[in-house]
Amino acid sequence: MGENLEKLEEQIKLETTRTLSPRLENAVKAAAILIGIFEILFIFNFNFSVYSLLEKMGIKLEFLKFDFQDQQVMAFVLGMIFVIAFLRYPLLKREKYLKKVNIIDYLLILLGLAAAFYKFWRWPTYMVYYNVNHMDVIFGFLAILLVLEATRRTIGWILPAIVTVFILYGIRDAGYNWTRIAQYLYLDQGIFGIPYYVMTIYVFAFVFFGAFLLKIGVSDYITEFMITVFGTRPGGPAKSAVISSGLMGTVSGSSVANVLTTGTFTIPLMKKAGYPKEIAGAVEPVASTGGQLMPPVMGAAAFIMAQFLGIPYNKLIIAAVLPALIYYSGVYLFIDLETKRLGLKGMPREHFKPIRYFLRKLYILLPILVITVALIWGIAPHIAAVSSLGVAIWVAWIAKEEIPGNEKLYVAVMLATTLLMFTSRESTVGSMTIAKPVGLIVLSLGILLIILKFTTDMVEFNEKFYISILFIILVAWGKLLYLRKEEILLLTGVFGIIFSLIVGYKSQTEGGRKMYRATYESMIDAGKTSTTVMLAAASAGLIQGVLTMTGLVTSLGFRLVELAGGSLFLLLIMAMIFSLILGMGVPTTANYVITSLVAAPAVYTAVQNNPVYAASVPGYSTAIALLAAHFFVFYFGILADLTPPVALAAYAGSALAGGDFWKTAINAVKYALAGYIGPYIYFTHPEMFLITVQHWTPEMAIKVIYYLIATVFIMYMMAVGITGHLKGSVPKVFRVVLVILGVSGATLNHFVVGAGVIVMAVLYLYQRKSSSAGSPAL
């Protein structure tokens, strides 16, 4: 699949990278691995976990307590990002620049390392004296220019152009005070502000996690499983694309990346099942774009939202549940009606693997379950991602059919160990803590495997055995030494990588060698993949810095309110258009940073005195109005990937399907209608975010359930009206009425929804009567 993805990326020109010599490719790999090592040691605090583990054994290695501050780690990572960006991405997308690395690229790498490591060296002193000197100004502006150039190379010119405009305004507003600008955009905030901080602290862990899951085959399993479940039904390939892409969104968090992974499999199947190119090419982008809205791992912007709002990420994913379900319900309903309109049938069962194969391998989804539970329980997001990574590695080794061993036995041992790993050391039975008894139980699982090796043929001394024993010993060791749950989870994730590399390197089987390559390549891919998101975040941080430094963040918001003339609906329309237009050339992360600082406060200002929004989110000081406003712009920033004229995700889908881009993009907008209408419903009915409910009562539960059912019904009405099909062709008068009722029904007004129910019932009876009379509905 990796080779296919590279060809597709080149075909649709999403990015053009150099083919480097082995020596320079090794430099890129080294930079990518160094990013991972620094993150693991000084962001995930793995060194402290190892120190704690050894200290419990009476071994004190003080050097393990050595640490760098977050700003220093961020500077180091930026230096490595510069190396990767200036080596892989040419100055210009022309053949002569693609063939070799030029002297200017080497110069920029050296300057980038200098600017990054100057911040690394300078930060501890600056934090004590808080003074700015001439060297700070020089290296500050050098860093700003290099971030803009690296972003231009990796993402395109639009975002750097926008950043440049903001910076020029900031320079003028500051009265050409270069010291103030360098301090604000380099030393204090700017490049190293909240967006880049969140990327370094949280998002990289999920990029790391996603890279592993893609390499070890979880995405392939999800896609093939859904195809097998739905493939024999009418429209099965399209419906499976909707569900598999939604699940894949929990892994990658990128709409275009999802199209390029699941789309390589689902789009050809949809075409084979009879879907026109422009429909097959639209379904996958719509489903993939929703992945950034789907908990538990949403797009990178969601982590920034948590930081901006001061609400933990595990609460935000609860807030996103109903909107995500409604989005996918709307997509599914459209696809179902399109399938019936086209009269398509399912594909023969012999085209797919037996479903019992996937049920037997269902444990492959355990890492996604683990990360979901960990996040909901409130475990720090980056620790949740790394701990799930350990489980993912163990799962992948057990799933290797080339390596002998009783699969059911190993799965049972793995499930038991994983469950016990999540027990807290403070958990008690009576007056006794259960940490040590749990440790002994886990250890007994390892002893069981050893006994079975010598008494049965269920276990052999091979890779599955070694990996399982290593994980069991590590978890048991942590429990017996009374380590915190978070420390054990982190240790299993990081040591899981080490175990996989060692066992895979020593392996003599093809399955073992595949796992070694998958583990090694995942570490490199994580560093490479993070290049674009890190640079987008650094550029967005510059915009945020200028907005706050100049006060534009307030004045632009008030200007939007004035333009809306006091109309909330008009203000929401303007915020939507602003988000969509900005998102057409700017990555989701940067889009959200800008809109959340400009449009979201304006929307909040307009409604903050409204009784519906006056309260705060229970348990937090964040106003409900602010949460609703941020989700509003967040949604439309993501949907920009589907919205013409740019529509990158739809462009990828049309290229894969070989269809017309404009027809594909228009279909994509149509199928994603729930994403365009939904934010207005959620904003005006904030109870649908769930965490905004002040007190859960039976009346409130019924109210939320009504909102959910009514919203899905509205999407169904719109789908019938737009596709023109129910049990047969729908007369135009009905279509017009249904669309009007659907749009006006976004208020969730009982009378409008009730009128919609009546019209749908009349239409159903009309078509049934026409069908029984033997004449088609006209």
Coordinates of C-alpha atoms in Angstrom, one line a residue, residues 215-607:
K215 CA 2.1 0.5 9.1
I216 CA 1.0 -2.5 11.1
G217 CA -2.2 -2.9 9.1
V218 CA -5.0 -1.7 11.4
S219 CA -6.3 0.6 8.6
D220 CA -6.4 -2.3 6.2
Y221 CA -8.2 -4.4 8.7
I222 CA -10.9 -1.8 9.3
T223 CA -11.4 -1.1 5.6
E224 CA -11.6 -4.8 4.6
F225 CA -13.8 -5.7 7.6
M226 CA -16.4 -3.0 6.7
I227 CA -16.3 -4.0 3.1
T228 CA -17.0 -7.6 4.1
V229 CA -19.8 -6.6 6.4
F230 CA -21.6 -4.3 3.9
G231 CA -20.2 -5.3 0.5
T232 CA -22.9 -7.8 -0.3
R233 CA -25.7 -5.3 0.4
P234 CA -27.0 -2.7 -2.0
G235 CA -24.5 0.1 -2.0
G236 CA -22.2 -1.9 0.3
P237 CA -18.9 -0.5 -0.9
A238 CA -20.1 3.1 -0.4
K239 CA -21.6 2.4 3.0
S240 CA -18.4 0.6 4.1
A241 CA -16.4 3.6 3.0
V242 CA -18.5 5.8 5.2
I243 CA -17.9 3.7 8.3
S244 CA -14.3 2.6 7.7
S245 CA -13.3 6.2 7.0
G246 CA -15.0 7.4 10.2
L247 CA -13.1 4.8 12.1
M248 CA -9.8 5.6 10.3
G249 CA -10.4 9.2 11.4
T250 CA -9.7 8.1 14.9
V251 CA -6.2 7.2 13.7
S252 CA -5.0 9.8 11.2
G253 CA -7.1 12.9 11.8
S254 CA -6.5 14.1 8.2
S255 CA -9.1 14.1 5.5
V256 CA -6.7 13.9 2.6
A257 CA -4.6 11.2 4.3
N258 CA -7.8 9.2 4.9
V259 CA -8.8 9.5 1.2
L260 CA -5.4 8.3 0.2
T261 CA -5.5 5.2 2.5
T262 CA -9.1 3.9 2.5
G263 CA -9.9 5.4 -0.8
T264 CA -7.4 3.3 -2.7
F265 CA -9.5 0.3 -1.8
T266 CA -13.0 1.7 -1.5
I267 CA -13.2 3.9 -4.6
P268 CA -12.4 1.1 -7.1
L269 CA -14.9 -1.1 -5.3
M270 CA -17.6 1.5 -5.5
K271 CA -17.0 1.9 -9.3
K272 CA -17.1 -1.8 -9.7
A273 CA -20.4 -1.9 -7.8
G274 CA -21.8 0.5 -10.4
Y275 CA -21.4 3.9 -8.8
P276 CA -20.6 6.7 -11.3
K277 CA -17.0 8.1 -11.0
E278 CA -18.3 11.4 -9.6
I279 CA -20.3 9.7 -6.8
A280 CA -17.5 7.2 -5.9
G281 CA -15.0 10.0 -5.8
A282 CA -17.3 12.1 -3.6
V283 CA -18.3 9.5 -1.0
E284 CA -14.8 8.8 0.2
P285 CA -13.7 12.5 0.8
V286 CA -17.0 13.2 2.6
A287 CA -16.5 10.2 4.9
S288 CA -12.8 10.9 5.4
T289 CA -13.3 14.6 6.2
G290 CA -15.6 13.5 9.0
G291 CA -12.7 11.7 10.6
Q292 CA -11.4 15.0 11.9
L293 CA -14.7 15.4 13.7
M294 CA -14.9 11.9 15.1
P295 CA -13.8 11.1 18.6
P296 CA -11.7 9.9 20.2
V297 CA -8.8 11.3 18.1
M298 CA -10.1 14.3 16.2
G299 CA -8.1 16.7 14.0
A300 CA -5.0 18.4 15.5
A301 CA -7.1 21.6 15.8
A302 CA -9.2 19.9 18.5
F303 CA -6.2 19.7 20.8
I304 CA -5.6 23.5 20.3
M305 CA -9.2 24.1 21.1
A306 CA -8.8 22.3 24.4
Q307 CA -5.9 24.6 25.2
F308 CA -7.7 27.8 24.2
L309 CA -10.9 27.0 26.1
G310 CA -9.2 25.5 29.2
I311 CA -11.3 22.4 28.9
P312 CA -9.6 19.0 29.1
Y313 CA -9.5 17.1 25.8
N314 CA -11.5 14.2 27.3
K315 CA -14.4 16.6 27.8
L316 CA -14.2 17.9 24.3
I317 CA -14.5 14.5 22.8
I318 CA -17.7 14.0 24.7
A319 CA -19.0 17.3 23.3
A320 CA -18.2 16.1 19.8
V321 CA -20.0 12.7 20.0
L322 CA -23.5 13.7 18.9
P323 CA -22.4 16.1 16.1
A324 CA -20.1 13.4 14.7
L325 CA -22.8 10.8 14.8
I326 CA -25.2 13.2 13.1
Y327 CA -22.7 14.0 10.4
Y328 CA -22.2 10.3 9.6
S329 CA -25.9 9.6 9.8
G330 CA -26.5 12.3 7.2
V331 CA -23.8 10.9 4.9
Y332 CA -25.2 7.4 5.3
L333 CA -28.7 8.4 4.5
F334 CA -27.6 10.3 1.4
I335 CA -25.6 7.2 0.2
D336 CA -28.5 4.9 0.9
L337 CA -30.9 6.9 -1.1
E338 CA -28.4 7.4 -4.0
T339 CA -27.9 3.7 -4.1
K340 CA -31.7 3.0 -4.3
R341 CA -32.0 5.7 -7.0
L342 CA -29.3 4.1 -9.1
G343 CA -30.8 0.7 -8.5
L344 CA -27.5 -0.8 -7.5
K345 CA -27.1 -4.3 -6.0
G346 CA -24.5 -5.8 -3.7
M347 CA -21.4 -7.6 -4.8
P348 CA -21.0 -11.4 -4.6
R349 CA -19.8 -12.8 -1.3
E350 CA -16.9 -14.5 -3.0
H351 CA -15.3 -11.1 -3.6
F352 CA -14.6 -10.8 0.1
K353 CA -12.9 -12.7 2.9
P354 CA -15.1 -14.8 5.2
I355 CA -16.6 -12.6 8.0
R356 CA -15.5 -15.2 10.6
Y357 CA -11.8 -14.2 9.7
F358 CA -12.4 -10.6 10.8
L359 CA -14.4 -11.7 13.9
R360 CA -11.5 -13.9 14.9
K361 CA -9.1 -10.9 14.4
L362 CA -11.4 -8.4 16.2
Y363 CA -8.8 -7.9 18.9
I364 CA -6.8 -5.8 16.3
L365 CA -9.1 -2.9 17.2
L366 CA -8.0 -3.1 20.9
P367 CA -5.6 -0.1 20.5
I368 CA -8.4 2.1 19.5
L369 CA -10.5 0.9 22.4
V370 CA -7.6 1.5 24.8
I371 CA -7.0 5.0 23.6
T372 CA -10.7 5.8 23.9
V373 CA -11.0 4.5 27.4
A374 CA -7.7 6.2 28.4
L375 CA -8.9 9.6 27.1
I376 CA -12.3 9.3 28.7
W377 CA -10.7 8.4 32.0
G378 CA -8.8 11.6 31.9
I379 CA -5.3 10.2 31.3
A380 CA -3.1 12.9 29.6
P381 CA -3.7 12.7 25.9
H382 CA 0.0 12.0 25.0
I383 CA 0.3 9.3 27.6
A384 CA -3.0 7.7 26.3
A385 CA -1.5 7.7 22.8
V386 CA 1.8 6.2 23.8
S387 CA 0.2 3.6 26.0
S388 CA -2.1 2.5 23.2
L389 CA 1.0 2.2 21.0
G390 CA 2.4 -0.5 23.3
V391 CA -0.9 -2.4 23.0
A392 CA -0.9 -1.9 19.2
I393 CA 2.6 -3.4 18.9
W394 CA 1.6 -6.4 21.0
V395 CA -1.6 -6.9 19.0
A396 CA 0.4 -6.7 15.7
W397 CA 2.8 -9.4 16.8
I398 CA 0.0 -11.8 17.9
A399 CA -1.9 -11.2 14.6
K400 CA 1.1 -12.4 12.5
E401 CA -0.1 -15.7 11.1
E402 CA 3.4 -16.5 9.8
I403 CA 4.5 -17.0 13.4
P404 CA 3.1 -20.1 15.1
G405 CA 1.2 -20.0 18.4
N406 CA -2.3 -20.5 19.8
E407 CA -3.9 -17.2 18.9
K408 CA -6.8 -17.5 21.3
L409 CA -4.4 -18.1 24.2
Y410 CA -2.2 -15.1 23.4
V411 CA -5.2 -12.9 22.9
A412 CA -6.6 -13.9 26.3
V413 CA -3.3 -13.2 28.0
M414 CA -3.0 -9.9 26.3
L415 CA -6.5 -8.8 27.1
A416 CA -6.1 -9.8 30.8
T417 CA -2.8 -8.0 31.1
T418 CA -4.1 -4.8 29.4
L419 CA -7.1 -4.7 31.7
L420 CA -5.0 -5.2 34.8
M421 CA -2.5 -2.6 33.6
F422 CA -5.2 0.1 33.9
T423 CA -5.8 -0.6 37.6
S424 CA -4.7 2.2 39.8
R425 CA -2.1 1.6 42.6
E426 CA -4.6 3.4 45.0
S427 CA -7.3 0.9 44.2
T428 CA -8.2 -1.1 47.4
V429 CA -10.1 -4.2 48.5
G430 CA -11.0 -3.5 52.1
S431 CA -8.0 -1.9 53.6
M432 CA -5.5 -3.5 51.2
T433 CA -4.2 -2.0 48.0
I434 CA -4.4 -4.3 45.0
A435 CA -1.3 -3.2 43.2
K436 CA 0.9 -6.1 44.3
P437 CA -1.8 -8.7 44.0
V438 CA -2.4 -7.5 40.5
G439 CA 1.3 -7.7 39.8
L440 CA 1.4 -11.3 41.0
I441 CA -1.6 -12.1 38.8
V442 CA 0.0 -10.6 35.7
L443 CA 3.2 -12.5 36.5
S444 CA 1.3 -15.7 36.8
L445 CA 0.2 -15.2 33.2
G446 CA 3.8 -15.3 32.1
I447 CA 4.4 -18.4 34.2
L448 CA 1.3 -20.0 32.6
L449 CA 2.8 -19.4 29.1
I450 CA 6.1 -21.0 30.2
I451 CA 4.3 -24.1 31.7
L452 CA 2.2 -24.5 28.5
K453 CA 5.4 -24.4 26.5
F454 CA 6.7 -27.5 28.2
T455 CA 3.4 -29.3 28.5
T456 CA 1.5 -28.6 25.3
D457 CA 2.1 -27.5 21.7
M458 CA 0.1 -24.3 22.2
V459 CA 3.2 -22.2 22.9
E460 CA 6.6 -22.2 21.2
F461 CA 9.8 -20.3 21.9
N462 CA 9.3 -17.7 19.2
E463 CA 8.6 -14.0 18.6
K464 CA 5.0 -14.1 20.0
F465 CA 6.2 -15.8 23.1
Y466 CA 9.1 -13.3 23.6
I467 CA 7.0 -10.2 23.0
S468 CA 4.3 -11.5 25.4
I469 CA 6.7 -12.4 28.1
L470 CA 8.5 -9.0 27.9
F471 CA 5.2 -7.1 28.2
I472 CA 4.0 -9.3 31.0
I473 CA 7.2 -8.8 33.0
L474 CA 7.2 -5.1 32.4
V475 CA 3.6 -4.7 33.6
A476 CA 4.0 -7.0 36.6
W477 CA 7.3 -5.3 37.5
G478 CA 5.6 -1.9 37.5
K479 CA 2.7 -3.2 39.7
L480 CA 4.9 -5.0 42.2
L481 CA 7.1 -1.8 42.5
Y482 CA 4.0 0.2 43.1
L483 CA 4.4 2.6 40.1
R484 CA 1.6 5.0 39.1
K485 CA -0.7 3.8 36.4
E486 CA 0.4 6.6 34.0
E487 CA 4.1 5.5 34.5
I488 CA 3.3 1.9 33.6
L489 CA 1.3 2.9 30.6
L490 CA 4.1 5.1 29.3
L491 CA 6.7 2.4 30.0
T492 CA 4.7 -0.2 28.0
G493 CA 4.4 2.2 25.0
V494 CA 8.1 3.1 24.8
F495 CA 9.5 -0.2 25.8
G496 CA 7.0 -1.8 23.3
I497 CA 8.9 0.0 20.5
I498 CA 12.2 -1.2 21.9
F499 CA 10.9 -4.8 22.3
S500 CA 9.6 -4.8 18.8
L501 CA 12.9 -3.5 17.3
I502 CA 15.0 -6.1 19.2
V503 CA 12.7 -9.1 18.6
G504 CA 12.1 -8.1 15.0
Y505 CA 15.8 -7.6 14.3
K506 CA 16.7 -11.0 15.7
S507 CA 13.7 -12.7 14.0
Q508 CA 14.3 -15.3 11.3
T509 CA 10.7 -15.3 10.1
E510 CA 9.1 -13.1 7.4
G511 CA 6.5 -11.9 9.9
G512 CA 9.1 -10.9 12.3
R513 CA 11.1 -9.0 9.7
K514 CA 7.9 -7.2 8.6
M515 CA 7.3 -6.1 12.2
Y516 CA 10.8 -4.8 12.5
R517 CA 10.5 -2.8 9.3
A518 CA 7.0 -1.5 10.3
T519 CA 8.3 -0.4 13.7
Y520 CA 11.4 1.3 12.3
E521 CA 9.6 3.0 9.4
S522 CA 6.8 4.2 11.7
M523 CA 9.2 6.1 13.8
I524 CA 10.6 7.8 10.6
D525 CA 7.1 8.4 9.1
A526 CA 6.0 10.1 12.3
G527 CA 8.8 12.6 12.1
K528 CA 8.2 13.2 8.4
T529 CA 4.5 13.5 8.8
S530 CA 4.8 16.0 11.6
T531 CA 6.8 18.4 9.5
T532 CA 3.7 19.9 7.8
V533 CA 1.6 20.1 10.9
M534 CA 4.4 21.6 13.0
L535 CA 5.2 24.3 10.4
A536 CA 1.5 25.1 10.0
A537 CA 1.2 25.5 13.8
A538 CA 4.3 27.6 14.0
S539 CA 3.0 29.9 11.2
A540 CA -0.4 30.0 13.0
G541 CA 1.4 31.0 16.1
L542 CA 2.9 34.0 14.4
I543 CA -0.6 35.1 13.4
Q544 CA -1.8 34.6 16.9
G545 CA 1.1 36.6 18.2
V546 CA 0.4 39.5 16.0
L547 CA -3.3 39.5 16.7
T548 CA -2.7 39.6 20.5
M549 CA 0.3 42.0 20.3
T550 CA -1.6 44.6 18.2
G551 CA -5.1 44.1 19.7
L552 CA -6.5 43.1 16.3
V553 CA -8.0 40.1 18.0
T554 CA -10.5 42.4 19.7
S555 CA -11.0 45.1 17.0
L556 CA -11.6 42.6 14.2
G557 CA -14.2 40.8 16.3
F558 CA -16.1 44.0 17.1
R559 CA -15.9 44.9 13.4
L560 CA -17.6 41.6 12.5
V561 CA -20.4 42.3 15.0
E562 CA -20.9 45.8 13.5
L563 CA -21.1 44.4 10.0
A564 CA -23.7 41.9 11.1
G565 CA -25.9 44.8 12.4
G566 CA -26.9 42.9 15.5
S567 CA -28.2 39.8 13.6
L568 CA -26.9 36.6 15.0
F569 CA -27.9 34.6 11.9
L570 CA -26.0 37.0 9.7
L571 CA -23.0 36.9 12.0
L572 CA -23.0 33.1 11.9
I573 CA -23.2 33.2 8.1
M574 CA -20.2 35.6 8.0
A575 CA -18.2 33.4 10.4
M576 CA -19.0 30.4 8.2
I577 CA -17.9 32.1 5.0
F578 CA -14.7 33.4 6.7
S579 CA -13.8 29.9 7.9
L580 CA -14.5 28.3 4.5
I581 CA -12.6 30.8 2.5
L582 CA -9.7 30.7 4.9
G583 CA -9.7 26.9 4.9
M584 CA -9.4 26.7 1.1
G585 CA -5.8 27.6 1.2
V586 CA -4.8 27.2 4.9
P587 CA -4.4 23.9 6.8
T588 CA -7.1 23.2 9.4
T589 CA -4.8 24.0 12.3
A590 CA -3.9 27.5 11.1
N591 CA -7.5 28.0 10.0
Y592 CA -8.9 27.2 13.4
V593 CA -6.3 29.4 15.2
I594 CA -7.3 32.4 13.1
T595 CA -11.0 31.9 13.1
S596 CA -11.0 31.1 16.8
L597 CA -9.2 34.3 17.6
V598 CA -11.3 36.5 15.3
A599 CA -14.7 35.0 14.4
A600 CA -15.4 33.0 17.5
P601 CA -15.0 35.9 20.0
A602 CA -17.3 38.0 17.7
V603 CA -20.0 35.3 17.9
Y604 CA -19.5 34.9 21.6
T605 CA -19.8 38.7 22.1
A606 CA -23.1 38.7 20.2
V607 CA -24.8 36.1 22.4

